Short mmCIF file of C-alpha atoms in Angstrom, two decimals:
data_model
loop_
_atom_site.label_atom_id
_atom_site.label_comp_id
_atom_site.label_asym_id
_atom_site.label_seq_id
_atom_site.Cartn_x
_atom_site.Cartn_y
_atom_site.Cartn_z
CA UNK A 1148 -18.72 19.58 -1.76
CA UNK A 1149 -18.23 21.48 -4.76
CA UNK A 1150 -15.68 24.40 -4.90
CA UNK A 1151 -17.05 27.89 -4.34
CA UNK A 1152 -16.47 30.48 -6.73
CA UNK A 1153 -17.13 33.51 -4.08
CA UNK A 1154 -14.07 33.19 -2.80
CA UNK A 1155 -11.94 36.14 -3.68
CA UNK A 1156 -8.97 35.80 -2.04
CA UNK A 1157 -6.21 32.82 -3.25
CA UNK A 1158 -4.93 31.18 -0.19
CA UNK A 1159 -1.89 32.73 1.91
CA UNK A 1160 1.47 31.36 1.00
CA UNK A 1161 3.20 30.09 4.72
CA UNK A 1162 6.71 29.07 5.18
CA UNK A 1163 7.21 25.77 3.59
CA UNK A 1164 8.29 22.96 6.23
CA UNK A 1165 8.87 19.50 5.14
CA UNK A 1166 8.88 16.44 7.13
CA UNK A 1167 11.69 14.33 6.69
CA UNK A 1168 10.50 10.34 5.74
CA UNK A 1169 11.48 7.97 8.67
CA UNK A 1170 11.77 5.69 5.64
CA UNK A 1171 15.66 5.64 5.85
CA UNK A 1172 15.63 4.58 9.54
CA UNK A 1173 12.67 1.91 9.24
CA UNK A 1174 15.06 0.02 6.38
CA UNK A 1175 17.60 0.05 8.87
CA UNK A 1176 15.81 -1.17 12.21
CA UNK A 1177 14.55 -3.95 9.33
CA UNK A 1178 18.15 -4.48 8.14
CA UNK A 1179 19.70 -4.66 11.56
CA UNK A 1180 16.83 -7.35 12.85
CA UNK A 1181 18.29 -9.62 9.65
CA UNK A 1182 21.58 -9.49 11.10
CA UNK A 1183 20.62 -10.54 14.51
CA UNK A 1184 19.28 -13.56 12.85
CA UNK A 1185 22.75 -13.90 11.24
CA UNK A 1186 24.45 -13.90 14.17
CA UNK A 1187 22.02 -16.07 16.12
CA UNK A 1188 22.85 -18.57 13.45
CA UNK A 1189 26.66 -18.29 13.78
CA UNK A 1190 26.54 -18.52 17.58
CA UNK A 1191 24.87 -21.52 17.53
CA UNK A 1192 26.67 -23.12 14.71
CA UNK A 1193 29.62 -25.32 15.40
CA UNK A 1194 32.22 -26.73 12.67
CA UNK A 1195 30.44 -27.80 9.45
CA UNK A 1196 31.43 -31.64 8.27
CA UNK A 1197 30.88 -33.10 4.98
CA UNK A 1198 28.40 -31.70 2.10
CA UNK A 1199 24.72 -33.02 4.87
CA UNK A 1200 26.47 -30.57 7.02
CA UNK A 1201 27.07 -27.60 4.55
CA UNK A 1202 23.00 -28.78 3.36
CA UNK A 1203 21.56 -28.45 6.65
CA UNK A 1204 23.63 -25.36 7.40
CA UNK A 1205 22.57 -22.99 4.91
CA UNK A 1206 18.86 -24.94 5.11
CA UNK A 1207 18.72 -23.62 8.82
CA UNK A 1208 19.90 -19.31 7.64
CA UNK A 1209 17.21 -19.77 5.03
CA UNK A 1210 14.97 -20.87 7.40
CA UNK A 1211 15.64 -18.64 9.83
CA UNK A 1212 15.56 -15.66 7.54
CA UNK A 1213 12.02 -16.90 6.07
CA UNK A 1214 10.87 -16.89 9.18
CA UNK A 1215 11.79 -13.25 10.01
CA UNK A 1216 10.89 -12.23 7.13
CA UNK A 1217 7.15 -13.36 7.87
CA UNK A 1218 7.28 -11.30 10.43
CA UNK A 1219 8.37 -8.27 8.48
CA UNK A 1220 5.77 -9.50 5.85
CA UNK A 1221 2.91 -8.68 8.57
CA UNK A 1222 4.49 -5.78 10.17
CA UNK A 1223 4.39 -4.29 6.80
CA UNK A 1224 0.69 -5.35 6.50
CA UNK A 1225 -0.27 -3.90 9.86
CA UNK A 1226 -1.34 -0.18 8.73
CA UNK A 1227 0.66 1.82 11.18
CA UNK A 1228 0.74 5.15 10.89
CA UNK A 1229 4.05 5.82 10.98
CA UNK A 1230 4.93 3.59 7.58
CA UNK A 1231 0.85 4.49 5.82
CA UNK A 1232 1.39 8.30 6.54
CA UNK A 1233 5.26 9.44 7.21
CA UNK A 1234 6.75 6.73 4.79
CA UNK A 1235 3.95 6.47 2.48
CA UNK A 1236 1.39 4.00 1.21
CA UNK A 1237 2.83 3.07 -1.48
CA UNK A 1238 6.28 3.21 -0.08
CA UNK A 1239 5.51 0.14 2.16
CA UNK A 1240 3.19 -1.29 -0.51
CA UNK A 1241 6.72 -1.97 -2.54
CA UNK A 1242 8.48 -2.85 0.29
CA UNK A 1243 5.67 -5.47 1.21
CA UNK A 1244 5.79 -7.20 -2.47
CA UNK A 1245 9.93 -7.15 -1.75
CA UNK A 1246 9.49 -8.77 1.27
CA UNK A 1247 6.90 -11.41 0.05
CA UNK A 1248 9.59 -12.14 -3.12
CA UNK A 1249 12.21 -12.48 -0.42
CA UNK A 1250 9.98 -14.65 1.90
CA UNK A 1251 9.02 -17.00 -0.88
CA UNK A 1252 12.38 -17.11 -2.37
CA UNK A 1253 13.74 -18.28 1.22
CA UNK A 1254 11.24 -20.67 2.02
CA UNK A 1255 12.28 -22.44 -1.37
CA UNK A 1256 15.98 -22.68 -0.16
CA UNK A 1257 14.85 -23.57 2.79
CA UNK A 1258 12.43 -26.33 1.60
CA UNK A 1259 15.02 -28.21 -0.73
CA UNK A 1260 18.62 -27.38 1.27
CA UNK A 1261 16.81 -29.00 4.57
CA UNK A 1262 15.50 -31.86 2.75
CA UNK A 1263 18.66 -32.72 0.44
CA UNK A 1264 20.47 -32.63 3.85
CA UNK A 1265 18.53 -34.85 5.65
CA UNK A 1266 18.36 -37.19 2.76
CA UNK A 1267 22.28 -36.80 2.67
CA UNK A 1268 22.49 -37.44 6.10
CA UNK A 1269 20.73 -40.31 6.13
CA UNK A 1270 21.66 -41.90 2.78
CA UNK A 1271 17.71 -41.65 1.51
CA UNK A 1272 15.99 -40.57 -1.50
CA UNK A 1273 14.32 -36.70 -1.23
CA UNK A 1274 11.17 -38.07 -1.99
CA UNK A 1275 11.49 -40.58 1.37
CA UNK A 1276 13.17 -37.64 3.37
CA UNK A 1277 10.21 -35.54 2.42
CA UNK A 1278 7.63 -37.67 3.94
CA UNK A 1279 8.81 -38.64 6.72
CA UNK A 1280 9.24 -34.89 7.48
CA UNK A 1281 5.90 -34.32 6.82
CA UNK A 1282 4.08 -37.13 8.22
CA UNK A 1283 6.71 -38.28 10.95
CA UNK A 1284 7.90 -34.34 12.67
CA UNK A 1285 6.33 -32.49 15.05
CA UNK A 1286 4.21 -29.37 13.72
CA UNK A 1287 4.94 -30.06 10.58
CA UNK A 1288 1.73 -30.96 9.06
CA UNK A 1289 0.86 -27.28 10.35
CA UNK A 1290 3.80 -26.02 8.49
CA UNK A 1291 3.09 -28.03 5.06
CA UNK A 1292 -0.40 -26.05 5.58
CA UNK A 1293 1.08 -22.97 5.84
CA UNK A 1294 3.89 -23.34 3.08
CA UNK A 1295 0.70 -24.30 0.62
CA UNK A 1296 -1.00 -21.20 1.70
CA UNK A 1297 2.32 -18.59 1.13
CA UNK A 1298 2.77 -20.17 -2.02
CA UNK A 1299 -1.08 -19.32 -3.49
CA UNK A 1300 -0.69 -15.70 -2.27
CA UNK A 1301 2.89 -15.73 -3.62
CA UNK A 1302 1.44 -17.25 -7.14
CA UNK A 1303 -1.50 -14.70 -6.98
CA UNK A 1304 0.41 -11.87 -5.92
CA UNK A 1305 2.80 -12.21 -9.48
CA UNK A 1306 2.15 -9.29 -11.90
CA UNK A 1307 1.00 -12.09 -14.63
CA UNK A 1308 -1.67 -13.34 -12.21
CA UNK A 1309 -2.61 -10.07 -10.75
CA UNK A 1310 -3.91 -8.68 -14.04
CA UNK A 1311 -6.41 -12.04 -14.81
CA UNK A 1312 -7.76 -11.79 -11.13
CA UNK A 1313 -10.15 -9.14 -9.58
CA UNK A 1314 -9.16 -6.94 -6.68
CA UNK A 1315 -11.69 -8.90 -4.56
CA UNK A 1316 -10.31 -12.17 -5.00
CA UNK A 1317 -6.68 -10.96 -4.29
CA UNK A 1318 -7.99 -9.84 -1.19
CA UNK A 1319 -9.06 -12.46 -0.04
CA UNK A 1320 -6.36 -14.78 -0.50
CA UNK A 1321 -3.74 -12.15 0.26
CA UNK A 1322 -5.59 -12.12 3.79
CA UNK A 1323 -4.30 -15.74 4.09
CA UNK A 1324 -1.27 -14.80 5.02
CA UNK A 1325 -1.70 -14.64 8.49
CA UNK A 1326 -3.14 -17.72 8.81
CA UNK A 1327 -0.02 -18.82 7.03
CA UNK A 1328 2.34 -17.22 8.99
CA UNK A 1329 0.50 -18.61 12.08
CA UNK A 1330 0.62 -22.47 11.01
CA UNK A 1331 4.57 -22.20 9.96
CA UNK A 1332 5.28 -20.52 13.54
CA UNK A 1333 5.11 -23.45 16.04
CA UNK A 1334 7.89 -25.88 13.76
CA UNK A 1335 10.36 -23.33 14.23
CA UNK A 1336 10.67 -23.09 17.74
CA UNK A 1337 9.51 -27.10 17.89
CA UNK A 1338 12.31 -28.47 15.48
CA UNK A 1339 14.78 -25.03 15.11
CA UNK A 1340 18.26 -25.85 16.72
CA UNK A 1341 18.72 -22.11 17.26
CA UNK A 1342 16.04 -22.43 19.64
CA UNK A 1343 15.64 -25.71 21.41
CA UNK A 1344 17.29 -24.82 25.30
CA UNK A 1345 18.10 -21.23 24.48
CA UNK A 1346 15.47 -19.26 26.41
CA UNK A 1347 16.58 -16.10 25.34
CA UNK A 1348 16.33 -16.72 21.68
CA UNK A 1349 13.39 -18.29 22.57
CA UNK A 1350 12.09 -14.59 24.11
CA UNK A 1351 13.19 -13.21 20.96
CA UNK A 1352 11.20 -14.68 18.67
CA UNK A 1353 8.49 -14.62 20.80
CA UNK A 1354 8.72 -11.20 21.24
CA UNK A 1355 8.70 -10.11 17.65
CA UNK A 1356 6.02 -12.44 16.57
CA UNK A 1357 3.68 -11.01 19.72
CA UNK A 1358 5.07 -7.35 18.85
CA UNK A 1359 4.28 -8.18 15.28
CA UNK A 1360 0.45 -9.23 16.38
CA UNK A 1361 -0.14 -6.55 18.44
CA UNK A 1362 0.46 -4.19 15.64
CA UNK A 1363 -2.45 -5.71 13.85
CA UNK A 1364 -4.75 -6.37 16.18
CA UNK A 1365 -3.85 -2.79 17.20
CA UNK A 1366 -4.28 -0.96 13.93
CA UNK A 1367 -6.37 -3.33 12.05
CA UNK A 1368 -8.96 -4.00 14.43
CA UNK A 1369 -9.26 -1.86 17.38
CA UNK A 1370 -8.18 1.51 15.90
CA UNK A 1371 -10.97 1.20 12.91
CA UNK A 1372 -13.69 0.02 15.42
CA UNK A 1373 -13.24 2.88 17.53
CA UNK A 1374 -12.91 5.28 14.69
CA UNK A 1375 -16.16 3.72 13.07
CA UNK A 1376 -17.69 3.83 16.33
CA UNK A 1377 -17.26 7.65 17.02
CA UNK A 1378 -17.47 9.16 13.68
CA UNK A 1379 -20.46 7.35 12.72
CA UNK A 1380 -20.18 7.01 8.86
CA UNK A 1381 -23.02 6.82 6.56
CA UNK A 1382 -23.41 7.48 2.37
CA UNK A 1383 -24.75 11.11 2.05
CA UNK A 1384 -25.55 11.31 -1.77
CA UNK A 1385 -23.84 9.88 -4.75
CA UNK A 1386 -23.64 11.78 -8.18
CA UNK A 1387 -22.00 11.04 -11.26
CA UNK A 1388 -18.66 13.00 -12.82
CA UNK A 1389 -18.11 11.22 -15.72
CA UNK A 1390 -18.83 8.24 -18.09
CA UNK A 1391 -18.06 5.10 -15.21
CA UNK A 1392 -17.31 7.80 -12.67
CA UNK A 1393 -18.93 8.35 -9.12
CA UNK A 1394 -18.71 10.50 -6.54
CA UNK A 1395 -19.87 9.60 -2.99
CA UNK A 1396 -20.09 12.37 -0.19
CA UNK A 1397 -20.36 10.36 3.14
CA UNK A 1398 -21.43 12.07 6.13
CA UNK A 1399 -19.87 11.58 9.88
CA UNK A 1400 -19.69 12.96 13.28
CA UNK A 1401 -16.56 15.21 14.34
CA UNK A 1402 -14.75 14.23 10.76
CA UNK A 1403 -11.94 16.99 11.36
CA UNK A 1404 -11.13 14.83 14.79
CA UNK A 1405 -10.04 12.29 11.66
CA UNK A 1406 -7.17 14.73 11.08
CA UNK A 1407 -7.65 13.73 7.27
CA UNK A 1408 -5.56 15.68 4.84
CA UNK A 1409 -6.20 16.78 0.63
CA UNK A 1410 -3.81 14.14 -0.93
CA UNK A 1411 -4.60 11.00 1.56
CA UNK A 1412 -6.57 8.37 1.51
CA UNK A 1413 -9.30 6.05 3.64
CA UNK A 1414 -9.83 2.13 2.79
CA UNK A 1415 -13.65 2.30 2.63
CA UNK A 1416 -16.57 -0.39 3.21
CA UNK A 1417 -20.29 0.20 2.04
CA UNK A 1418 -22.56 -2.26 4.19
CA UNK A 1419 -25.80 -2.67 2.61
CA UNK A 1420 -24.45 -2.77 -1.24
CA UNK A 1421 -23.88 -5.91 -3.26
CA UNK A 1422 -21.07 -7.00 -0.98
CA UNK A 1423 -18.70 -3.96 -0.41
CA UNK A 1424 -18.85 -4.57 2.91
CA UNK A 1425 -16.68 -7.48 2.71
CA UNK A 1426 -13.62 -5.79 0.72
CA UNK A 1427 -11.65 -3.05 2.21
CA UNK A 1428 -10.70 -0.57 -0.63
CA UNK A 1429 -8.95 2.25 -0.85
CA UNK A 1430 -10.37 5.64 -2.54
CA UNK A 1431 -8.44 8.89 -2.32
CA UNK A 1432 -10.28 12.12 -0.70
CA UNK A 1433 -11.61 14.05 -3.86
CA UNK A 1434 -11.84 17.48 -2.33
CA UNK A 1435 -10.76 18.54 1.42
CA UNK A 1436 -12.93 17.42 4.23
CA UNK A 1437 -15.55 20.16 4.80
CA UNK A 1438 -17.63 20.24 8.30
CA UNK A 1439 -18.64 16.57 8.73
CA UNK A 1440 -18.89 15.41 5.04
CA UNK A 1441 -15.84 13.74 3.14
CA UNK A 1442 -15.99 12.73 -0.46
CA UNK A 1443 -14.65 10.46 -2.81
CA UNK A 1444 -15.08 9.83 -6.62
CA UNK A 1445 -14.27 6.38 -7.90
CA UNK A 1446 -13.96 4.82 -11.16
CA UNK A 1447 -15.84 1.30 -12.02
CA UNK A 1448 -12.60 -0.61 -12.86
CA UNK A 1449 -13.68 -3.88 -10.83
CA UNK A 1450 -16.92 -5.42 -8.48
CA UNK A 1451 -16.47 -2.99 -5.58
CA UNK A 1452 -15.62 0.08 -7.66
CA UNK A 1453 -18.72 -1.06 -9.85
CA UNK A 1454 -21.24 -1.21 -7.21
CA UNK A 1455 -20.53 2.20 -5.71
CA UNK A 1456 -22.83 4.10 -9.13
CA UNK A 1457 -25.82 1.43 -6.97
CA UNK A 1458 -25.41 3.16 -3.50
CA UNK A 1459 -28.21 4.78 -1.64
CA UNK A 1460 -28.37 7.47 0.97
CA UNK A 1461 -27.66 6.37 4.51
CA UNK A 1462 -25.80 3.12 3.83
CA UNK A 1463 -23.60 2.29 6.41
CA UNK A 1464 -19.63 2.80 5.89
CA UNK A 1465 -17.28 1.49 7.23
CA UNK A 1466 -13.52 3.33 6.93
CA UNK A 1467 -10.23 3.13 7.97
CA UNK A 1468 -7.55 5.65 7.60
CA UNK A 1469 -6.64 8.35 6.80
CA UNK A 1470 -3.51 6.89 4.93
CA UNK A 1471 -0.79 7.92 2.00
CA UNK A 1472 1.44 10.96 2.30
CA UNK A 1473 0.92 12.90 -0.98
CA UNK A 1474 0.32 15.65 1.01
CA UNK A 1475 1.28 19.44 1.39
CA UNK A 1476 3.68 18.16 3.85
CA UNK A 1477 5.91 16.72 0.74
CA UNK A 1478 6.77 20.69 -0.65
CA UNK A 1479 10.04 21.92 -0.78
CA UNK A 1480 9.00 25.11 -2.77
CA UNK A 1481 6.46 27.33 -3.94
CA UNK A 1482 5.82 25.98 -7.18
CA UNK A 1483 4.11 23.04 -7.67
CA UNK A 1484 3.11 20.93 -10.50
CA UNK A 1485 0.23 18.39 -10.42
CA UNK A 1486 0.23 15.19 -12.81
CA UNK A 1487 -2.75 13.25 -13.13
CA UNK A 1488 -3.76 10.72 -15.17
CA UNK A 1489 -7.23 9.16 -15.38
CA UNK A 1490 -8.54 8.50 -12.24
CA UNK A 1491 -5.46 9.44 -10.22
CA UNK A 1492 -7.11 13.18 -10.44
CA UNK A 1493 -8.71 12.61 -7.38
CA UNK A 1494 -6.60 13.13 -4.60
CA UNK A 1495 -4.81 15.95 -6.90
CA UNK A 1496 -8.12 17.45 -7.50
CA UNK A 1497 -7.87 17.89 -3.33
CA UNK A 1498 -4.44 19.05 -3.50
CA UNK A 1499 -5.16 21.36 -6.25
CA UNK A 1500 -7.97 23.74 -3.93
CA UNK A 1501 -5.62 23.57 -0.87
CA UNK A 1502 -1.72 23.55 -1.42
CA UNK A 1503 -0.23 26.68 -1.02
CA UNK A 1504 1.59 28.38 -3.78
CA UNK A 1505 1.90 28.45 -7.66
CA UNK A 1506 0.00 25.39 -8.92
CA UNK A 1507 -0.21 23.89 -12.19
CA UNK A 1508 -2.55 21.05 -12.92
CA UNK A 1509 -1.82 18.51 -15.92
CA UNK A 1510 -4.40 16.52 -16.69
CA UNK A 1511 -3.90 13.19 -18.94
CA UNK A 1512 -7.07 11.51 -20.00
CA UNK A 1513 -8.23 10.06 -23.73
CA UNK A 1514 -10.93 12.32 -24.35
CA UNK A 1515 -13.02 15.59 -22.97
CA UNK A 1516 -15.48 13.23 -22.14
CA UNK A 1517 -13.10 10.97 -19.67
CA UNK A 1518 -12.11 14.53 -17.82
CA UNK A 1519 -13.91 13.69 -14.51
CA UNK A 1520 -14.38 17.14 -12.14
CA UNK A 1521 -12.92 19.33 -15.25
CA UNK A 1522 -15.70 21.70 -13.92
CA UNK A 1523 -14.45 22.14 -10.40
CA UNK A 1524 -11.01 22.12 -11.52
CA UNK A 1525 -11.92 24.84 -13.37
CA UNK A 1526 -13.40 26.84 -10.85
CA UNK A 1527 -10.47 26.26 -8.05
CA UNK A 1528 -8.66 27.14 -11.19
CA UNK A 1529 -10.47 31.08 -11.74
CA UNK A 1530 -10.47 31.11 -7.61
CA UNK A 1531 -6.75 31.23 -6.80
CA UNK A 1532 -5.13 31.87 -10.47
CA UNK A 1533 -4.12 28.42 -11.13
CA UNK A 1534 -3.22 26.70 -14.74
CA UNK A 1535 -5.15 23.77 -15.30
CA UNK A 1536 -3.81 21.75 -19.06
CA UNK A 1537 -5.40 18.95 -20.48
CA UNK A 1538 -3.08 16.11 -22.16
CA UNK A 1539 -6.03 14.32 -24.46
CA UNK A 1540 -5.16 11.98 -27.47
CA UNK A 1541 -5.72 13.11 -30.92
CA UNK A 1542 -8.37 12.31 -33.15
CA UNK A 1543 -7.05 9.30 -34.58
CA UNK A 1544 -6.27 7.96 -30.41
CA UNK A 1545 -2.50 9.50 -31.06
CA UNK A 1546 -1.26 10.06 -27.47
CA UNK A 1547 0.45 13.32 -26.58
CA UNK A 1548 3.87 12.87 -25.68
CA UNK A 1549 4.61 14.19 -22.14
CA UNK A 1550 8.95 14.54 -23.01
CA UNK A 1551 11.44 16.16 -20.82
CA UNK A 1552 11.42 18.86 -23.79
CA UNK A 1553 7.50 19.12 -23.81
CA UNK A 1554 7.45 19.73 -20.16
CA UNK A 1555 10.03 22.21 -19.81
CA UNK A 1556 8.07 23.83 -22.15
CA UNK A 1557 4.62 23.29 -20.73
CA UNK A 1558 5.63 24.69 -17.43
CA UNK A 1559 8.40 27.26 -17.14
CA UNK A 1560 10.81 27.23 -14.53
CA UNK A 1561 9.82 22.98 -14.56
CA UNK A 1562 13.41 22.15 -12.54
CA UNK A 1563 11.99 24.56 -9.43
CA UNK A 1564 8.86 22.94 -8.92
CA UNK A 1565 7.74 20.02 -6.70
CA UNK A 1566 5.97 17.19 -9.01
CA UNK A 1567 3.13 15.66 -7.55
CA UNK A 1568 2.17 12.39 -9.81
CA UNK A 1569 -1.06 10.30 -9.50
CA UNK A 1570 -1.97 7.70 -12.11
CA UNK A 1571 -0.92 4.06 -13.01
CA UNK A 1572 2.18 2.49 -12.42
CA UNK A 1573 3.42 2.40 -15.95
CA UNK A 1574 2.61 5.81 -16.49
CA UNK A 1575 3.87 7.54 -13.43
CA UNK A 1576 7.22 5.26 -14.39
CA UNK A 1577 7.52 6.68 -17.86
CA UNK A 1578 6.79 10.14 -16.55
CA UNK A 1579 9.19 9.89 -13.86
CA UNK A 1580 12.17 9.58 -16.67
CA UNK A 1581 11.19 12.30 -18.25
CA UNK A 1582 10.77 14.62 -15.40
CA UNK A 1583 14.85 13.35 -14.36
CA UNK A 1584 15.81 14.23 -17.73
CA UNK A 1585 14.07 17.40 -17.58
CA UNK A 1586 16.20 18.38 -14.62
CA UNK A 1587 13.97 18.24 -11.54
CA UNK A 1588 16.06 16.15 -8.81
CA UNK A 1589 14.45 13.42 -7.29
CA UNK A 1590 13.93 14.84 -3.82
CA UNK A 1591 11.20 17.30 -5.71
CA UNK A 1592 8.98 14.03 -7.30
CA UNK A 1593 6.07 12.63 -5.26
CA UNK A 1594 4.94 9.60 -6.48
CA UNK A 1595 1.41 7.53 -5.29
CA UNK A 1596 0.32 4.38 -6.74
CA UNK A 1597 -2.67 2.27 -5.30
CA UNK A 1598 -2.04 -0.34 -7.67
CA UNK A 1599 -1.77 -3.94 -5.52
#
């Protein structure tokens, strides 16, 4: 898998054609199903009496809301290809976390506006109202189960927490979710005014929760079982790049049937090996599919990563994908420029062999020794006339300073070029101002983070 030097001719320049993200249109179908809720509210609310009545009102719109918005939660969790590939990966990754803020935030309102109502309403304390909610309601016990479980993977899912947990254990609980949204479902049609002898709000709901399920059942179980099933997937040899770097070439049947591109990404299993075949986690292609191998090259940052160096020839794997669109497809020009920083070389290691053009290739790493597949990128590098620079600390751990000044002067011409960045989230943030200041309009920056 390994570039080859033989080749003498750098690749032919075609017409650049851009796809244009559906992103703009998928925020407004979202939008748009938040307003129905609004109005099924209004239609269905009367005059509002006395401060129980104002309580119970806005507790029933929060509700509501919360509950569409568990809906969106696991639409947005459902890997279709429409959001993974045409919006991008990271797109809906941001949108999910939004939605999960928004979810938790109106389940909260929800909680304590019902309950102060009720308690209003019935001249009680809160602490009375809430039990005999819980204990004494229909479905509610469910719902108390299910309110428990959004509020772990809300609590796990906060920056603070994220960074003290592994990836594996986030996972897990994150996966909780749909048995959360499950339990909460039945209370809202079972208690829900906007619902109790209205059939066709009834339908509605129905009908997005179902359309909402299908999606994952769809794309998270049937589409990766028959992918698995025909392409056959299995560890061809693993060889290390670099000091806690990996690569893994995995062999399969009819691989360019996969449709994978240089850029993307597949959320990979490894049966066989210390547990990796219970975590799905994504690794970016590290070169372009070739025949029936693929390959990846993965850094040991947590348990899965970790195991990969322990692989053995023929393991099973399990993928699913291909996803992310930090593809070719994302050029406006012919001039590219390539950021990558650390690991986040690897799917710009892919991009670097195949996208068409003038490419530069900045490379940000501490030391020579960190520089994982510096020899290939070398290589593609003498093959097509490329620029590959290396951004390494000093000797004393001084970091270079990527400024808009810096990079205008690193790379001629910088305002003309597309920007493809790959690293973490703080850096591709930081580099993202300076590239703005430097003059190249947002439309031209392509940005992938597979931080969760």
């Amino acid at each position: 898998m390994t570039t080859v030097d033989d080749r003498r001719a750098a690749p032919a320049v075609p017409g650049v054609a851009t796809r244009r993200s559906p992103a703009a249109a998928v925020l407004a179908v979202l939008w748009a199903g938040a307003a129905a809720v609004i109005v099924l509210w209004w239609s269905d609310t009367g005059s509002v009496v006395g401060a129980a009545g104002w309580l119970t009102g806005a507790g029933r719109i929060a509700g509501l809301l919360c509950g569409y918005a568990c809906a969106v939660l696991v639409g947005l969790m459902a890997r279709v290809p429409l959001l993974e590939v045409r919006v991008g990966s990271d797109r809906v990754a941001r949108w999910h976390a939004m939605a999960g803020r928004y979810t938790v935030c109106l389940l909260v309102a929800h909680i304590m506006l019902i309950l102060t109502g009720y308690a209003a309403q019935d001249h009680a304390s809160v602490v009375h109202e809430t039990l005999n909610v819980v204990l004494d309601y229909p479905d509610m016990l469910k719902a108390t189960a299910g309110t428990v479980i959004l509020f772990a993977v809300g609590i796990t899912s906060m920056r603070a927490a994220r960074r003290r947990t592994s990836y594996e254990f986030w996972y897990y609980v994150h996966l909780l979710t749909y048995a959360a949204v499950f339990l909460a479902f039945f209370h809202q049609l079972t208690l829900g005014n906007d619902f109790n002898g209205k059939p066709v709000a009834t339908a509605f709901w129905y009908a997005l929760y179902l359309g909402v399920a299908a999606l994952v059942v769809w794309f998270r179980v049937l589409a990766p079982v028959r992918l698995n099933l025909r392409h056959r997937l299995r560890v061809e040899s693993v060889q290390q790049e670099a000091p806690g770097v990996y690569s893994v070439v995995v062999r399969g049947r009819r691989i360019g049937e996969l449709g994978a591109q240089a850029g993307q990404f597949f959320r990979w299993r490894f049966f066989g090996g210390d547990g990796m075949g219970w975590t799905s986690t994504p690794y970016s292609l590290s070169a372009p599919p070739r025949g029936d191998l693929l390959r990846i090259t993965v850094k040991a940052l947590g348990d899965h990563s970790t195991a990969v160096a322990l692989l053995r020839p023929g393991t099973r794997v399990w993928a699913e994908g291909p996803y992310g669109s930090l593809t070719a497809d994302r050029a406006s020009g012919h001039r590219s420029l390539l950021i990558a920083a650390g690991v986040g070389v690897t799917p710009l290691r892919a991009l670097f062999e195949t996208l068409p053009g003038e490419v530069t290739l900045l490379y940000r790493a501490r030391t020579a020794d960190d520089l994982a597949l510096g020899g290939e990128l070398e290589a593609i590098a003498r093959w097509r006339g490329a620029r590959v620079l290396y951004a390494l600390n000093g000797p004393h751990g001084e970091r270079p300073a990527l400024t808009p000044d810096a990079l205008r002067a690193t790379v001629p011409g910088l305002a003309g070029h597309d920007v493809y960045i790959c690293g973490p989230h703080g850096f591709a943030q930081e580099l993202y101002g300076a590239l703005r200041a430097a003059g190249v309009p947002d439309r031209r920056i392509h940005h992938e983070s597979f931080e969760l």
